[in-house]
Coordinates of N, CA and C in Angstrom, one line a residue:
P1 N -98.8 -29.6 124.4 CA -98.4 -30.7 123.7 C -99.6 -31.2 122.7
V2 N -100.7 -30.9 123.0 CA -101.7 -31.0 121.8 C -101.7 -29.9 121.0
A3 N -101.5 -28.9 121.2 CA -101.2 -27.9 119.9 C -99.8 -28.4 119.2
R4 N -99.3 -29.2 119.8 CA -98.1 -29.4 118.8 C -98.4 -30.8 118.1
V5 N -98.9 -31.3 118.5 CA -99.8 -32.6 117.4 C -100.4 -32.0 116.6
I6 N -101.5 -31.3 117.0 CA -102.6 -30.9 115.8 C -101.9 -30.2 114.6
V7 N -100.4 -29.4 115.1 CA -100.0 -28.6 113.7 C -98.6 -29.3 113.2
S8 N -98.6 -30.5 113.7 CA -97.5 -31.2 113.4 C -97.4 -31.5 111.9
D9 N -96.6 -32.5 112.0 CA -96.4 -32.9 110.2 C -97.7 -34.0 110.2
V10 N -98.3 -34.2 110.9 CA -99.5 -35.4 111.0 C -100.2 -35.0 109.8
P11 N -101.1 -33.7 109.8 CA -101.7 -33.7 108.6 C -101.1 -33.7 107.1
S12 N -99.9 -33.0 107.0 CA -99.0 -33.4 106.1 C -99.0 -34.5 105.5
G13 N -98.4 -35.6 106.5 CA -98.1 -37.3 106.7 C -99.6 -37.8 106.0
V14 N -100.9 -37.5 106.6 CA -102.0 -37.9 106.1 C -102.4 -37.5 104.8
L15 N -102.2 -36.4 104.1 CA -102.1 -36.1 102.9 C -101.4 -36.8 101.8
S16 N -99.9 -37.0 102.3 CA -99.3 -37.6 101.5 C -99.2 -39.2 101.3
T17 N -100.0 -39.6 102.3 CA -100.2 -41.0 102.2 C -101.5 -41.3 101.5
F18 N -102.4 -40.5 101.8 CA -103.6 -41.3 101.0 C -104.2 -40.2 99.9
A19 N -103.1 -38.8 99.4 CA -103.4 -38.6 98.2 C -102.0 -37.9 97.7
P20 N -101.2 -38.6 97.6 CA -99.7 -38.3 97.5 C -99.5 -37.0 96.3
R21 N -100.2 -37.5 95.1 CA -100.2 -36.6 93.7 C -100.8 -35.3 94.5
I22 N -101.9 -35.0 94.8 CA -102.2 -33.7 95.7 C -100.8 -33.0 96.5
H23 N -100.4 -33.8 97.3 CA -99.6 -33.3 98.2 C -98.4 -32.6 97.3
E24 N -98.2 -33.5 96.5 CA -96.7 -32.8 95.8 C -97.2 -32.0 94.5
Y25 N -98.3 -31.8 94.2 CA -99.0 -30.6 93.7 C -98.9 -29.3 94.4
M26 N -99.4 -29.3 95.7 CA -99.2 -28.3 96.8 C -98.2 -28.0 97.1
S27 N -97.4 -29.0 97.6 CA -95.9 -28.8 97.7 C -95.3 -27.7 96.7
S28 N -95.6 -28.5 95.2 CA -94.6 -27.6 94.2 C -95.3 -26.1 94.0
C29 N -96.7 -26.2 94.3 CA -97.2 -24.4 94.4 C -96.4 -23.8 95.5
F30 N -96.5 -24.2 96.6 CA -96.1 -23.6 97.1 C -94.8 -22.8 97.6
Q31 N -94.0 -23.9 97.2 CA -92.4 -23.7 96.3 C -92.2 -22.4 95.6
R32 N -93.1 -22.5 94.8 CA -92.8 -21.5 93.6 C -93.4 -20.2 94.2
L33 N -94.6 -20.5 94.9 CA -95.2 -19.1 95.7 C -94.2 -18.3 96.4
L34 N -93.7 -19.5 97.3 CA -92.7 -18.9 98.4 C -91.5 -18.1 97.6
Q35 N -90.8 -18.7 96.6 CA -90.1 -17.9 95.9 C -90.0 -16.8 95.2
H36 N -91.7 -16.5 94.5 CA -92.0 -15.4 94.0 C -92.4 -14.4 94.6
H37 N -92.9 -14.8 96.0 CA -93.4 -13.9 96.9 C -92.5 -13.9 98.3
E38 N -91.5 -13.4 98.2 CA -90.3 -13.9 99.0 C -90.5 -13.5 100.4
G39 N -91.7 -12.7 100.5 CA -91.8 -12.1 102.3 C -92.7 -13.1 102.6
L40 N -93.4 -13.8 102.3 CA -94.3 -15.1 102.6 C -93.7 -16.0 103.0
Q41 N -94.3 -16.9 104.3 CA -94.1 -17.9 104.7 C -95.4 -18.6 105.3
M42 N -95.0 -20.0 105.4 CA -96.2 -21.1 105.5 C -96.5 -20.7 107.3
N43 N -97.8 -21.1 107.6 CA -98.3 -20.7 108.6 C -97.6 -21.6 109.8
F44 N -97.2 -22.6 109.4 CA -96.6 -23.7 110.2 C -95.3 -24.3 109.6
P45 N -94.3 -24.3 110.1 CA -93.2 -25.0 109.0 C -93.4 -26.7 108.9
C46 N -94.2 -27.2 109.9 CA -94.5 -28.4 109.7 C -95.1 -28.8 109.2
S47 N -96.3 -27.8 108.4 CA -97.6 -28.0 107.6 C -97.4 -27.8 106.5
I48 N -98.4 -28.7 105.5 CA -98.1 -28.3 104.0 C -99.4 -27.3 103.5
Y49 N -100.5 -27.2 104.6 CA -101.7 -26.6 104.6 C -101.3 -24.8 104.6
P50 N -101.7 -24.2 103.8 CA -101.7 -22.9 103.9 C -102.8 -21.9 104.6
A51 N -103.7 -22.7 105.1 CA -104.7 -21.9 105.9 C -104.8 -22.8 107.5
A52 N -105.4 -22.2 108.2 CA -105.9 -22.8 109.3 C -107.2 -21.7 110.1
S53 N -107.7 -22.6 110.9 CA -109.1 -22.1 111.5 C -109.2 -22.6 113.1
F54 N -109.7 -22.2 113.5 CA -109.1 -22.1 115.1 C -110.9 -21.8 115.6
N55 N -111.6 -22.6 116.1 CA -112.9 -22.6 116.9 C -112.8 -22.6 118.2
F56 N -112.8 -21.5 119.1 CA -112.3 -21.8 120.2 C -113.6 -22.2 121.4
G57 N -114.9 -22.3 120.4 CA -115.7 -22.4 121.3 C -116.5 -21.7 121.8
P58 N -116.9 -21.8 123.4 CA -116.7 -23.1 124.2 C -117.8 -24.1 123.2
H59 N -118.6 -24.0 122.7 CA -119.6 -25.2 122.3 C -119.6 -25.2 120.7
A60 N -118.3 -25.4 120.2 CA -118.4 -25.1 118.8 C -118.8 -26.3 118.1
A61 N -119.9 -25.9 117.2 CA -120.9 -27.1 116.5 C -120.9 -26.4 115.2
S62 N -121.1 -26.9 114.0 CA -121.5 -26.2 112.7 C -122.5 -27.1 112.0
V63 N -123.3 -26.5 111.5 CA -124.6 -27.0 110.4 C -124.1 -27.5 109.2
K64 N -125.0 -28.4 108.5 CA -124.6 -28.7 107.4 C -124.0 -28.0 106.5
H65 N -122.9 -28.0 105.7 CA -122.4 -27.2 104.9 C -120.9 -27.7 104.1
T66 N -120.4 -27.1 103.2 CA -119.3 -27.3 102.2 C -118.3 -26.2 102.3
D67 N -117.3 -26.5 102.1 CA -116.7 -25.3 102.2 C -116.0 -24.9 100.8
A68 N -116.7 -24.2 100.0 CA -116.7 -23.8 98.8 C -115.7 -23.2 98.0
A69 N -114.7 -22.6 99.2 CA -113.4 -21.7 98.6 C -112.0 -22.7 98.6
N70 N -112.6 -24.1 99.5 CA -111.5 -24.9 99.3 C -111.3 -25.5 97.9
E71 N -109.8 -25.9 97.8 CA -109.9 -27.0 96.7 C -110.2 -27.9 96.8
A72 N -111.2 -28.1 95.7 CA -112.1 -29.3 95.9 C -111.6 -30.6 95.7
C73 N -110.7 -30.8 94.6 CA -109.7 -32.4 95.3 C -108.8 -32.5 96.7
N74 N -108.9 -31.4 97.3 CA -107.8 -31.7 98.6 C -108.6 -32.1 99.6
L75 N -107.6 -32.5 100.9 CA -108.7 -32.9 101.6 C -108.2 -31.7 103.1
C76 N -109.3 -31.5 103.4 CA -109.2 -30.6 104.8 C -109.1 -31.5 106.0
V77 N -108.5 -31.0 106.8 CA -108.0 -31.9 108.1 C -108.5 -31.0 109.0
I78 N -109.6 -31.8 109.9 CA -110.1 -31.1 111.1 C -110.0 -31.9 112.5
T79 N -109.7 -31.4 113.3 CA -109.1 -32.0 115.0 C -109.9 -31.4 115.7
A80 N -111.0 -32.2 116.7 CA -111.7 -31.8 117.7 C -110.6 -31.8 119.0
L81 N -111.3 -30.7 119.8 CA -110.4 -30.6 121.1 C -111.7 -30.1 122.1
G82 N -110.9 -30.1 123.4 CA -112.2 -30.0 124.3 C -112.1 -30.9 125.2
T83 N -113.4 -30.8 126.4 CA -114.0 -32.2 126.8 C -115.2 -32.2 127.1
F84 N -115.5 -33.4 126.5 CA -117.0 -33.6 126.2 C -117.5 -35.4 126.1
N85 N -118.5 -35.6 126.1 CA -118.5 -37.2 125.9 C -118.9 -37.7 124.7
P86 N -117.9 -38.1 123.9 CA -117.8 -38.3 122.2 C -119.1 -39.4 122.2
K87 N -119.3 -40.1 123.0 CA -120.5 -41.2 123.0 C -122.0 -40.6 122.8
T88 N -122.1 -39.3 123.8 CA -123.3 -38.4 123.4 C -123.3 -37.3 122.7
S89 N -122.0 -36.3 122.5 CA -122.3 -35.3 121.6 C -120.9 -35.1 120.8
G90 N -120.7 -34.1 120.0 CA -119.4 -33.8 119.5 C -119.5 -34.6 118.0
H91 N -120.2 -35.3 117.6 CA -120.3 -36.1 116.3 C -119.6 -35.3 115.2
I92 N -119.0 -36.1 114.6 CA -118.8 -35.7 113.2 C -119.9 -36.2 112.0
V93 N -121.1 -35.0 111.2 CA -121.6 -35.8 110.5 C -121.3 -35.7 109.3
L94 N -121.5 -37.1 108.2 CA -120.9 -37.0 106.6 C -122.0 -37.1 106.2
Y95 N -122.8 -36.4 105.7 CA -124.3 -36.0 105.1 C -124.5 -37.3 103.7
A96 N -123.2 -36.9 103.0 CA -123.5 -37.7 101.5 C -123.5 -39.0 102.1
L97 N -122.6 -39.4 103.0 CA -122.4 -41.0 103.6 C -123.3 -41.6 104.5
K98 N -124.2 -40.5 104.5 CA -125.7 -40.6 105.9 C -124.8 -41.6 107.0
T99 N -123.9 -40.7 107.4 CA -122.9 -41.2 108.4 C -122.8 -40.2 109.9
V100 N -122.6 -40.9 110.8 CA -122.5 -40.1 112.4 C -121.4 -40.7 112.8
V101 N -120.5 -39.8 112.8 CA -119.0 -40.7 113.5 C -118.7 -40.5 114.6
E102 N -118.7 -40.7 115.9 CA -118.1 -40.3 117.2 C -116.6 -39.7 116.8
F103 N -116.7 -38.7 117.6 CA -115.1 -37.9 116.8 C -114.8 -37.4 118.7
P104 N -114.3 -38.1 119.3 CA -113.7 -37.6 120.5 C -112.3 -36.8 120.4
S105 N -112.3 -35.9 121.9 CA -111.4 -34.8 121.8 C -109.6 -35.5 121.2
G106 N -109.3 -34.9 120.4 CA -107.5 -35.2 119.8 C -108.0 -36.0 118.6
S107 N -109.2 -36.3 117.9 CA -109.6 -36.7 116.7 C -109.1 -36.2 115.6
T108 N -108.8 -36.6 114.7 CA -108.6 -35.8 113.6 C -109.0 -36.8 112.2
I109 N -109.6 -36.1 111.7 CA -110.2 -36.7 109.9 C -110.0 -35.8 109.2
A110 N -109.5 -36.6 107.9 CA -109.3 -35.9 106.7 C -110.7 -36.0 105.7
I111 N -111.0 -35.0 105.1 CA -112.4 -35.1 104.1 C -112.0 -33.8 103.2
A112 N -112.7 -34.4 101.9 CA -112.8 -33.5 100.8 C -114.0 -32.5 101.6
S113 N -114.0 -31.4 102.0 CA -114.9 -30.2 102.5 C -115.6 -29.6 101.7
A114 N -115.0 -29.2 100.2 CA -115.6 -28.5 99.1 C -116.6 -29.3 98.5
V115 N -116.5 -30.6 98.8 CA -117.3 -31.4 98.0 C -118.3 -32.3 98.7
F116 N -118.3 -32.6 100.1 CA -118.8 -33.6 100.8 C -119.7 -32.7 101.6
P117 N -121.0 -32.7 102.0 CA -121.8 -31.8 103.2 C -120.9 -32.7 104.2
H118 N -120.8 -31.6 105.5 CA -120.4 -32.2 106.4 C -120.8 -31.2 107.8
G119 N -121.0 -31.5 109.1 CA -121.2 -30.6 110.1 C -120.6 -31.4 111.3
N120 N -121.2 -31.0 112.9 CA -120.9 -31.8 113.6 C -121.9 -31.6 114.7
T121 N -122.2 -32.4 115.7 CA -123.6 -32.2 116.6 C -122.9 -31.1 117.8
S122 N -123.8 -30.8 118.4 CA -123.5 -30.1 119.6 C -123.3 -31.0 120.8
V123 N -122.9 -30.1 121.5 CA -122.3 -30.7 123.1 C -123.0 -30.2 123.9
K124 N -123.2 -30.7 125.3 CA -124.0 -30.2 126.2 C -123.6 -29.0 126.9
D125 N -124.5 -28.1 127.7 CA -123.9 -27.0 128.3 C -122.8 -27.2 129.0
D126 N -122.7 -28.4 130.0 CA -121.5 -28.3 130.7 C -120.3 -29.1 129.9
E127 N -120.2 -29.1 128.7 CA -119.4 -29.5 128.1 C -118.5 -28.4 126.9
Y128 N -117.1 -28.7 126.9 CA -116.4 -27.8 125.9 C -116.0 -28.4 124.7
R129 N -116.3 -27.9 123.3 CA -115.7 -28.3 122.2 C -115.5 -27.3 121.7
Q130 N -113.9 -27.5 121.0 CA -113.3 -26.4 120.0 C -113.0 -27.6 118.6
S131 N -112.7 -26.6 118.1 CA -111.9 -27.3 116.5 C -110.8 -26.5 115.9
F132 N -109.9 -27.7 115.1 CA -108.8 -26.7 114.7 C -108.9 -27.2 113.2
T133 N -109.2 -26.4 112.2 CA -109.0 -27.2 111.0 C -107.8 -26.3 110.2
Q134 N -107.2 -27.3 109.1 CA -106.2 -27.0 108.4 C -106.8 -27.0 106.6
Y135 N -106.7 -26.1 106.0 CA -106.9 -26.5 104.5 C -106.3 -25.6 103.6
C136 N -106.7 -25.5 102.2 CA -106.2 -25.0 101.1 C -107.2 -24.3 100.3
A137 N -107.2 -23.0 100.0 CA -108.2 -22.4 99.3 C -107.6 -22.5 97.9
G138 N -108.7 -23.1 97.0 CA -108.2 -23.3 95.7 C -108.0 -22.2 94.6
G139 N -108.2 -20.9 95.3 CA -107.9 -19.8 94.6 C -106.2 -19.6 94.5
L140 N -106.0 -20.2 96.0 CA -104.1 -19.9 96.1 C -103.4 -20.4 94.9
L141 N -103.9 -21.7 95.0 CA -103.3 -22.7 93.9 C -103.6 -22.2 92.2
R142 N -104.7 -21.6 92.1 CA -105.0 -21.1 90.6 C -104.2 -20.1 90.7
W143 N -103.8 -19.4 91.6 CA -102.7 -17.9 91.6 C -101.6 -18.4 91.0
V144 N -101.1 -19.1 91.7 CA -99.3 -19.4 91.4 C -99.9 -20.4 89.7
E145 N -100.8 -21.3 89.7 CA -101.0 -21.7 88.3 C -101.1 -20.7 87.0
C146 N -101.7 -19.7 87.4 CA -102.1 -18.7 86.5 C -100.6 -17.8 86.1
G147 N -100.0 -18.0 86.8 CA -98.9 -16.9 86.7 C -98.7 -16.1 87.9
F148 N -98.9 -16.3 89.2 CA -99.2 -14.9 90.3 C -100.4 -14.2 89.5
R149 N -101.2 -14.2 89.3 CA -102.4 -13.6 88.3 C -103.8 -14.1 88.7
T150 N -104.5 -13.6 88.0 CA -106.4 -14.2 88.3 C -106.3 -14.8 87.0
L151 N -107.7 -15.7 87.1 CA -107.7 -16.1 85.8 C -108.1 -15.4 85.2
G152 N -108.9 -14.3 85.2 CA -109.0 -13.3 84.2 C -107.8 -12.2 83.7
D153 N -107.0 -12.3 84.1 CA -105.6 -11.6 83.9 C -104.7 -12.7 83.0
F154 N -105.1 -13.8 83.6 CA -104.2 -15.0 82.6 C -104.9 -15.0 81.2
A155 N -106.4 -14.9 81.2 CA -107.1 -15.2 79.9 C -106.7 -14.1 79.1
A156 N -106.6 -12.6 79.5 CA -106.7 -11.2 78.9 C -104.9 -11.3 78.2
E157 N -104.0 -11.9 79.2 CA -102.5 -11.7 79.1 C -101.8 -12.8 78.1
D158 N -102.7 -13.9 78.2 CA -102.0 -14.9 77.7 C -102.8 -15.9 77.0
P159 N -103.9 -15.3 76.2 CA -104.9 -16.5 75.5 C -104.4 -17.9 75.4
E160 N -103.4 -18.0 74.7 CA -102.9 -19.4 74.6 C -102.3 -20.1 75.8
G161 N -102.0 -19.5 76.7 CA -101.3 -20.4 77.8 C -102.8 -20.4 78.5
K162 N -103.3 -19.7 78.3 CA -104.8 -20.0 79.1 C -105.6 -21.3 78.6
A163 N -105.8 -21.4 77.0 CA -106.1 -22.1 76.4 C -105.4 -23.7 76.7
A164 N -104.0 -23.6 76.6 CA -103.3 -24.8 77.1 C -103.7 -25.2 78.4
S165 N -103.8 -24.4 79.7 CA -103.9 -24.8 80.9 C -105.5 -25.4 80.9
D166 N -106.3 -24.9 80.2 CA -107.8 -25.5 80.1 C -107.6 -26.7 79.5
A167 N -106.8 -26.8 78.5 CA -106.7 -28.1 77.8 C -106.2 -29.2 79.0
S168 N -105.5 -28.9 79.7 CA -104.6 -29.7 80.4 C -105.7 -30.3 81.8
L169 N -106.8 -29.9 81.9 CA -107.3 -29.8 83.1 C -108.1 -31.4 83.3
P170 N -108.2 -32.2 82.1 CA -108.9 -33.4 82.3 C -107.9 -34.4 83.1
G171 N -106.7 -34.3 82.8 CA -105.4 -35.3 83.2 C -104.7 -34.5 84.3
R172 N -105.4 -33.6 85.4 CA -104.7 -33.4 86.6 C -105.1 -33.9 87.7
V173 N -104.5 -33.7 88.9 CA -104.4 -34.4 90.1 C -105.7 -34.8 90.1

């Protein structure tokens, strides 16, 4: 039951509620990607996110970091799992906000993980913490935006199109 919840439409619903233009943009990109590359399919039919990571622990903790490959304006959705005391361990640390948040098993948070440094505290030796994260790599969206090619190939093959794309950047999502 827990696995169904964390890969459900909840992460997509969070994105569509709090960042509807980003959700719409991702949906459009992935529709185009799936049409262009017919053999591809999304990891989970009920999730807009094309990538996921499982950390099976047993004592999953992360140091202060950003996820530089993720789309910078997008929200990464992190869910804590396991058996631990959220009053004493397993907290999410949001360094830029100078905030530590109790994060019980089953809790989900959405953060711009490429921009905001974050991590989580360790759990005690007799406790277990795992995590499940859904996210979107920026390079995947750029691949679609560049006509299913790299930025370098786009610039070499269509310099005017690349210039027009660059000019549109300030008005984007």
